Tab-separated table of C-alpha atoms and ligand atoms in Angstrom:
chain	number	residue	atom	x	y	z
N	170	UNK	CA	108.104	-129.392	-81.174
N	171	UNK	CA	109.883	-133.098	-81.420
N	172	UNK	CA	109.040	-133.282	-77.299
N	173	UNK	CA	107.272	-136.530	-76.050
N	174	UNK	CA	104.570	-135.575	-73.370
N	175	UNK	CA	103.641	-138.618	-71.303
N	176	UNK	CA	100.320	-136.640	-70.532
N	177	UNK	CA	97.810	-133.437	-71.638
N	178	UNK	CA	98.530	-132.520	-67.976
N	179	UNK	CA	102.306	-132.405	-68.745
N	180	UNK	CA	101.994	-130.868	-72.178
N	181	UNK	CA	100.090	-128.232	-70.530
N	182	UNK	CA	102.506	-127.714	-66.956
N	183	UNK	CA	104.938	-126.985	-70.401
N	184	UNK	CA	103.075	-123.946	-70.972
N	185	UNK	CA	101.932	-125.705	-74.729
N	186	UNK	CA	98.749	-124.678	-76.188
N	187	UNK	CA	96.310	-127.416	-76.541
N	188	UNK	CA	95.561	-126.748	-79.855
N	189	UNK	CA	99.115	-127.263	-80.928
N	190	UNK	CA	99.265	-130.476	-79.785
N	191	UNK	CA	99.202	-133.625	-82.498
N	192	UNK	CA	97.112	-136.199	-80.710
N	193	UNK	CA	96.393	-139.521	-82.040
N	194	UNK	CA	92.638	-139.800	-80.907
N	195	UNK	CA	90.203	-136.568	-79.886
N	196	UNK	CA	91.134	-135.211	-76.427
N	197	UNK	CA	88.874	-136.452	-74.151
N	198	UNK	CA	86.468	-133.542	-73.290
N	199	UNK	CA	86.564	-132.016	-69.513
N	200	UNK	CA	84.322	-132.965	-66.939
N	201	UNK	CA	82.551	-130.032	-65.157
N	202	UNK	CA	79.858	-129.849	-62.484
N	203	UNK	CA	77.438	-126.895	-62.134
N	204	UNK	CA	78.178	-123.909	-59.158
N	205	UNK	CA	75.297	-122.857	-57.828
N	206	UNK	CA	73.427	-120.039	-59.438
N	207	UNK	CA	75.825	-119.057	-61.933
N	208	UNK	CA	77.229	-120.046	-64.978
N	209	UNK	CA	80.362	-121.062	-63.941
N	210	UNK	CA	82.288	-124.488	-63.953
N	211	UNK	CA	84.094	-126.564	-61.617
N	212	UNK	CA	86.889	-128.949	-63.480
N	213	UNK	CA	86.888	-132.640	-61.772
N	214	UNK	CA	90.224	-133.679	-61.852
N	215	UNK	CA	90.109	-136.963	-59.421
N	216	UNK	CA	87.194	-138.492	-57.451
N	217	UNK	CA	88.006	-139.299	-53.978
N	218	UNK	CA	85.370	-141.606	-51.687
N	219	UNK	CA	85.870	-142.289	-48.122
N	220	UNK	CA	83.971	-145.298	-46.994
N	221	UNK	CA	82.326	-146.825	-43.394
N	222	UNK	CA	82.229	-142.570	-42.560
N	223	UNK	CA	78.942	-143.272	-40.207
N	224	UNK	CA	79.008	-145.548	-37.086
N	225	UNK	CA	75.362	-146.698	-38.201
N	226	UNK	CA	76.324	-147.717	-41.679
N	227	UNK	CA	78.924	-149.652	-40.853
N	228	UNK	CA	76.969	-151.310	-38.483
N	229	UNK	CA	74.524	-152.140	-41.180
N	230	UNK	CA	77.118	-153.466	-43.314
N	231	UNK	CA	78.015	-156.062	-40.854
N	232	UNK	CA	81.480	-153.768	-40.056
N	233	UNK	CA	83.437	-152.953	-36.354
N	234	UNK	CA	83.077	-149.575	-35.363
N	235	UNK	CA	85.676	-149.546	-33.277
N	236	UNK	CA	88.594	-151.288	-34.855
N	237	UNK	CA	87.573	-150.211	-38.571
N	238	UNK	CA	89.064	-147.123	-40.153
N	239	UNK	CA	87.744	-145.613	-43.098
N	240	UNK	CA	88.756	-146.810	-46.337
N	241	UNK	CA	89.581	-144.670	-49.484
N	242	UNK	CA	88.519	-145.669	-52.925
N	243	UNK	CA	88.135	-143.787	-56.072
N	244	UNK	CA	85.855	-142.996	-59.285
N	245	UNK	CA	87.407	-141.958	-62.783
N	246	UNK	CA	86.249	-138.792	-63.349
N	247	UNK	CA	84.032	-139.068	-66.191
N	248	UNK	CA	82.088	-141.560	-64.122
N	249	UNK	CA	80.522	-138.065	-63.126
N	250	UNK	CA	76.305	-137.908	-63.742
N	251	UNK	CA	74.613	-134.310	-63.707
N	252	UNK	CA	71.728	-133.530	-61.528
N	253	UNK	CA	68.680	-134.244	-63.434
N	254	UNK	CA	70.357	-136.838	-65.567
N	255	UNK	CA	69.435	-140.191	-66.199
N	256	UNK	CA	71.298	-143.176	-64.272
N	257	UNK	CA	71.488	-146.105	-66.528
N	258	UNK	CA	71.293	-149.551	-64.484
N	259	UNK	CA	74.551	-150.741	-64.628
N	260	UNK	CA	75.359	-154.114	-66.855
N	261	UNK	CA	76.499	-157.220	-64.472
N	262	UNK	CA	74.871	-156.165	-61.480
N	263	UNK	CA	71.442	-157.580	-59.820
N	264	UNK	CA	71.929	-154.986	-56.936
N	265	UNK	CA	72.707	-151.417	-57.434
N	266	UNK	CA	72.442	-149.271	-54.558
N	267	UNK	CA	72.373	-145.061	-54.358
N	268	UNK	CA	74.443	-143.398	-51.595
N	269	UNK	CA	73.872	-140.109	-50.466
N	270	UNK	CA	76.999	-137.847	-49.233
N	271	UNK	CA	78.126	-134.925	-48.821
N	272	UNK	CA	80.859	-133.889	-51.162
N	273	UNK	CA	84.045	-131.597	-50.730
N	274	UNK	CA	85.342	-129.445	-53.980
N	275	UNK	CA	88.928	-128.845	-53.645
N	276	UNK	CA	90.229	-125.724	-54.745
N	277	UNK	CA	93.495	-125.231	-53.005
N	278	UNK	CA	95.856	-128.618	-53.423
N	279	UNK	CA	98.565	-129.959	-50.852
N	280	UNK	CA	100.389	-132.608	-49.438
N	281	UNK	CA	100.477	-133.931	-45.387
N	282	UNK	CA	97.602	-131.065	-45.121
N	283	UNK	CA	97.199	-130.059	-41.258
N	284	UNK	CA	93.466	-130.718	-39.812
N	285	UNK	CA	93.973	-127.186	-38.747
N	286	UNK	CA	94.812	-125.632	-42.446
N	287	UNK	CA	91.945	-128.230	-44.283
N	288	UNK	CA	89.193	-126.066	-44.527
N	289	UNK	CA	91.014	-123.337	-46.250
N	290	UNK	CA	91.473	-126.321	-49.439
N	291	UNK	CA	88.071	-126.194	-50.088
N	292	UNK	CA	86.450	-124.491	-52.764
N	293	UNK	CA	83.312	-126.038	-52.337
N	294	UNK	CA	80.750	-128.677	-51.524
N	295	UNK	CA	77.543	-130.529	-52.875
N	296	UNK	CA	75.626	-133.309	-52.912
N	297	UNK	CA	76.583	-136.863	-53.774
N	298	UNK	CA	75.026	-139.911	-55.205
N	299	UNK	CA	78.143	-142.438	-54.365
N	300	UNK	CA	76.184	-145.621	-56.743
N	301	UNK	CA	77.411	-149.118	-55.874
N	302	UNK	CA	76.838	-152.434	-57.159
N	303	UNK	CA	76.628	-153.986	-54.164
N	304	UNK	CA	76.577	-157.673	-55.562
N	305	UNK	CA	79.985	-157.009	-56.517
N	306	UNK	CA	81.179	-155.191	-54.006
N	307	UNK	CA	80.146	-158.009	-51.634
N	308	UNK	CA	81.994	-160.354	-53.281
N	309	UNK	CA	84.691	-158.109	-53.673
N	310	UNK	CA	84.606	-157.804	-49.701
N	311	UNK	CA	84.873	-161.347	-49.471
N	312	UNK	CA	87.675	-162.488	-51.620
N	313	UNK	CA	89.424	-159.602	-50.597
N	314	UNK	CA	89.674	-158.150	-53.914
N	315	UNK	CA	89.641	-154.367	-55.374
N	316	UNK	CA	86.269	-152.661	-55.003
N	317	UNK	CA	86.943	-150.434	-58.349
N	318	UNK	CA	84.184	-151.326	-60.839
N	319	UNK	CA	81.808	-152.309	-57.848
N	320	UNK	CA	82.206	-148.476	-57.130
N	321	UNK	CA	83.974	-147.238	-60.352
N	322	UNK	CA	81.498	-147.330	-63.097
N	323	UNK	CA	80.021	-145.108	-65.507
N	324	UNK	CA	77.586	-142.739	-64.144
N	325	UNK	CA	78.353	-144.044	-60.540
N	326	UNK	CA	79.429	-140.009	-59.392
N	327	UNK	CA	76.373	-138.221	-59.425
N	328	UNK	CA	77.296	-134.485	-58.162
N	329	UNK	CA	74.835	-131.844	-57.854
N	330	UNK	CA	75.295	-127.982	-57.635
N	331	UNK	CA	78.327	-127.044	-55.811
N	332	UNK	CA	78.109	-124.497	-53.089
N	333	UNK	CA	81.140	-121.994	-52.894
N	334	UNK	CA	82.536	-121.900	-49.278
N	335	UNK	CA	81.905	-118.192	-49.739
N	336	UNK	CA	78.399	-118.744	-49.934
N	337	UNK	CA	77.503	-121.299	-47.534
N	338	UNK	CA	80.448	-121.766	-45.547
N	339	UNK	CA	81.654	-124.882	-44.164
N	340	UNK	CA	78.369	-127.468	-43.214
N	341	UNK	CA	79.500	-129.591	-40.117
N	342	UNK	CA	75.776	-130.452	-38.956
N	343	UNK	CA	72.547	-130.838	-41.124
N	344	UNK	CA	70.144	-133.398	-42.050
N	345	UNK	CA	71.283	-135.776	-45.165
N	346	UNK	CA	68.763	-138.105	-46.928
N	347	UNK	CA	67.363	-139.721	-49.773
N	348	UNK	CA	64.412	-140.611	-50.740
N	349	UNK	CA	63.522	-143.546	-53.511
N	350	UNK	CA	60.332	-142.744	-55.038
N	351	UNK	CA	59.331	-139.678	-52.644
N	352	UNK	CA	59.763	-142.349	-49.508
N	353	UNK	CA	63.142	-141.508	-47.060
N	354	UNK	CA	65.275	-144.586	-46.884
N	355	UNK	CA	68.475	-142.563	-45.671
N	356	UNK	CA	68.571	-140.465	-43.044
N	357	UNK	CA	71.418	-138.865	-41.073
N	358	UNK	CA	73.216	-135.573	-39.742
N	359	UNK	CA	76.827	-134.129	-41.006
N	360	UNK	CA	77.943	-134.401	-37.519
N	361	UNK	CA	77.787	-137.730	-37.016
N	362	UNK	CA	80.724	-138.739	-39.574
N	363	UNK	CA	83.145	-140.437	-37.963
N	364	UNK	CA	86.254	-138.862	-39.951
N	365	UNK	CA	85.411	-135.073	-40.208
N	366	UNK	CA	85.932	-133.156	-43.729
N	367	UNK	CA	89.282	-131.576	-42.076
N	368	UNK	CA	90.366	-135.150	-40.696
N	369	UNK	CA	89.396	-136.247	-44.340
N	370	UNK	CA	91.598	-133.811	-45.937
N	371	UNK	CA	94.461	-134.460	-43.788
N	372	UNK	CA	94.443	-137.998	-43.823
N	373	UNK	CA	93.920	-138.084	-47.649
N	374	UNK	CA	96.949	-135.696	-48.502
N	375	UNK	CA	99.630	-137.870	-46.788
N	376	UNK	CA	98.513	-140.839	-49.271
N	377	UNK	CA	98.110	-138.290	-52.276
N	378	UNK	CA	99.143	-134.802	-53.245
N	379	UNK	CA	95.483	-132.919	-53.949
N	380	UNK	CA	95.056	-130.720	-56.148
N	381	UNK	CA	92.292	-128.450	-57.092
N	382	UNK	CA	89.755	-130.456	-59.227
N	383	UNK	CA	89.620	-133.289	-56.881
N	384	UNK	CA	86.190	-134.035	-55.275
N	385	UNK	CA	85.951	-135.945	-52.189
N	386	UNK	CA	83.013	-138.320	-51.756
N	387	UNK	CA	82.847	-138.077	-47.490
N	388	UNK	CA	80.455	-141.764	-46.889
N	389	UNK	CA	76.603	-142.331	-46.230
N	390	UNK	CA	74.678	-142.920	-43.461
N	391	UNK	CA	72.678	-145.735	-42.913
N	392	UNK	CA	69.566	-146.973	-44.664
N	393	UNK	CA	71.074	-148.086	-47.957
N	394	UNK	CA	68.312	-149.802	-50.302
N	395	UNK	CA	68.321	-151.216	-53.760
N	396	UNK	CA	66.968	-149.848	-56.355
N	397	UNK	CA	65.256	-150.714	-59.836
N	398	UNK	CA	64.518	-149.124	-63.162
N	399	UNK	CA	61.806	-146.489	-62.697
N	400	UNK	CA	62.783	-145.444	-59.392
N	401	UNK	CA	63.248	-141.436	-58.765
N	402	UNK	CA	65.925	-140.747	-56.692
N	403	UNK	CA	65.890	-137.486	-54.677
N	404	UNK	CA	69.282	-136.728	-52.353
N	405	UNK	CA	69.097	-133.958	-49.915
N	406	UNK	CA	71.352	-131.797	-47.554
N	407	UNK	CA	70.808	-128.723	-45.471
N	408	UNK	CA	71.815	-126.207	-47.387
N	409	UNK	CA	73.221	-127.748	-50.959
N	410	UNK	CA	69.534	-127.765	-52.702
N	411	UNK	CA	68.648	-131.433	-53.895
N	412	UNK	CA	70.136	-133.840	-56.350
N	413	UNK	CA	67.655	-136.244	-58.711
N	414	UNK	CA	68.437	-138.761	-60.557
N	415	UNK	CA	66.240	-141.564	-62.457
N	416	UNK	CA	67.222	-145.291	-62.685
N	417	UNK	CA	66.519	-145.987	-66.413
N	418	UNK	CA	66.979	-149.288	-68.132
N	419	UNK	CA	70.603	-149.336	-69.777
N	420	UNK	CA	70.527	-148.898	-73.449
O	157	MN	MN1	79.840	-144.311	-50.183
């Protein structure tokens, strides 16, 4: 029992009990998100985002359709926020912004995934609150610096329910909104993404190997607004319920 395990992952892949292990702070707890109607669990393992995913957001954000290609950033995992839960206004921002998308569950993994064999990865999907300080990622933009903690926060993942494919299937059109106190600011449809969830897959798993547990944030469409303590929240897509959140002052 002298081994050295870099990780929990690799302790585990060595087929070692967890509670055998002599750790030198408290393991971390899991992160989970809610499957629809039951009681079940999904594990996050990685959060994925895809960005500039609709022509009319990009245009918004002053970016080139045409010669742009979508950009992948991620989340830690625990930056994941429950539907229903609070979102705390994030410290060293002036302008947070909520971004409603539609969210793949992995739960097959893979490397250099064919479009053609992507859909068959998914375990599930949901709704997605992708929050962004947009001060930072601005400047960020401009300096040409990493976006991470203008998109890598705590509480920045907000996930609702997720659908099983065996339930809902695989959504490729349907309306997806938000509204900021019960008024729509977003407003789009699943088929206009520019990258489709199977393109998204396949591009993805020939920069990373996926593996079930990985959520993949798929971009927003346009009408991105700031938003201020108080403000209710309410994200919807066809077919994957509604996710709420409420911007609270920060402790
Ligand atoms: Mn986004």
């Amino acid at each position: 029992m002298s081994a050295h395990f870099g990780s929990l992952q690799a302790a585990l892949r060595e087929g070692l009990p967890v509670s055998t292990l002599r750790v030198v702070i408290p393991i971390p707890s899991p992160i989970t998100v809610a499957i629809a109607a039951t009681v079940e669990r999904y594990p996050v393992h990685r959060i994925y985002c895809v960005g500039r995913n609709y022509a009319e957001h990009v245009q918004e954000m002053g970016g080139d359709v045409e010669r742009t290609p979508p950009v992948f950033f991620t989340k830690p995992a625990d930056a994941v926020l429950a539907d229903g839960a609070d979102f705390p206004y994030p410290p060293r921002s002036q302008d947070v912004q909520p971004e409603v998308e539609l969210v793949i569950a992995i739960g097959q993994g893979g490397a250099n995934i064919a479009v053609d064999a992507a859909l068959s990865h998914i375990y599930g999907y949901a709704i997605g609150n992708d929050w962004t300080r947009r001060d930072l990622q601005t400047t960020a933009k401009r300096g040409g610096a990493p976006w991470d903690l203008a998109k890598g926060f705590d509480h920045s993942a907000a996930v609702g329910a997720i659908y099983p494919v065996g339930s809902i299937g695989h959504p490729c059109r349907g309306l997806i909104r938000l509204e900021v106190n019960g008024v729509e600011r977003q407003r789009g449809d699943l088929s206009a993404m520019i990258w489709s969830v199977p393109a998204i897959i396949a591009e993805l798993s020939t920069y990373v190997t996926l593996v079930p547990g990985d959520l993949i944030f798929t971009g927003t469409p346009a009408g991105v607004t700031s938003v201020v303590p108080g403000d209710q929240i309410e994200c919807h897509i066809e077919g994957l319920g509604t996710l709420s959140s409420r911007v609270v002052e920060r402790q």
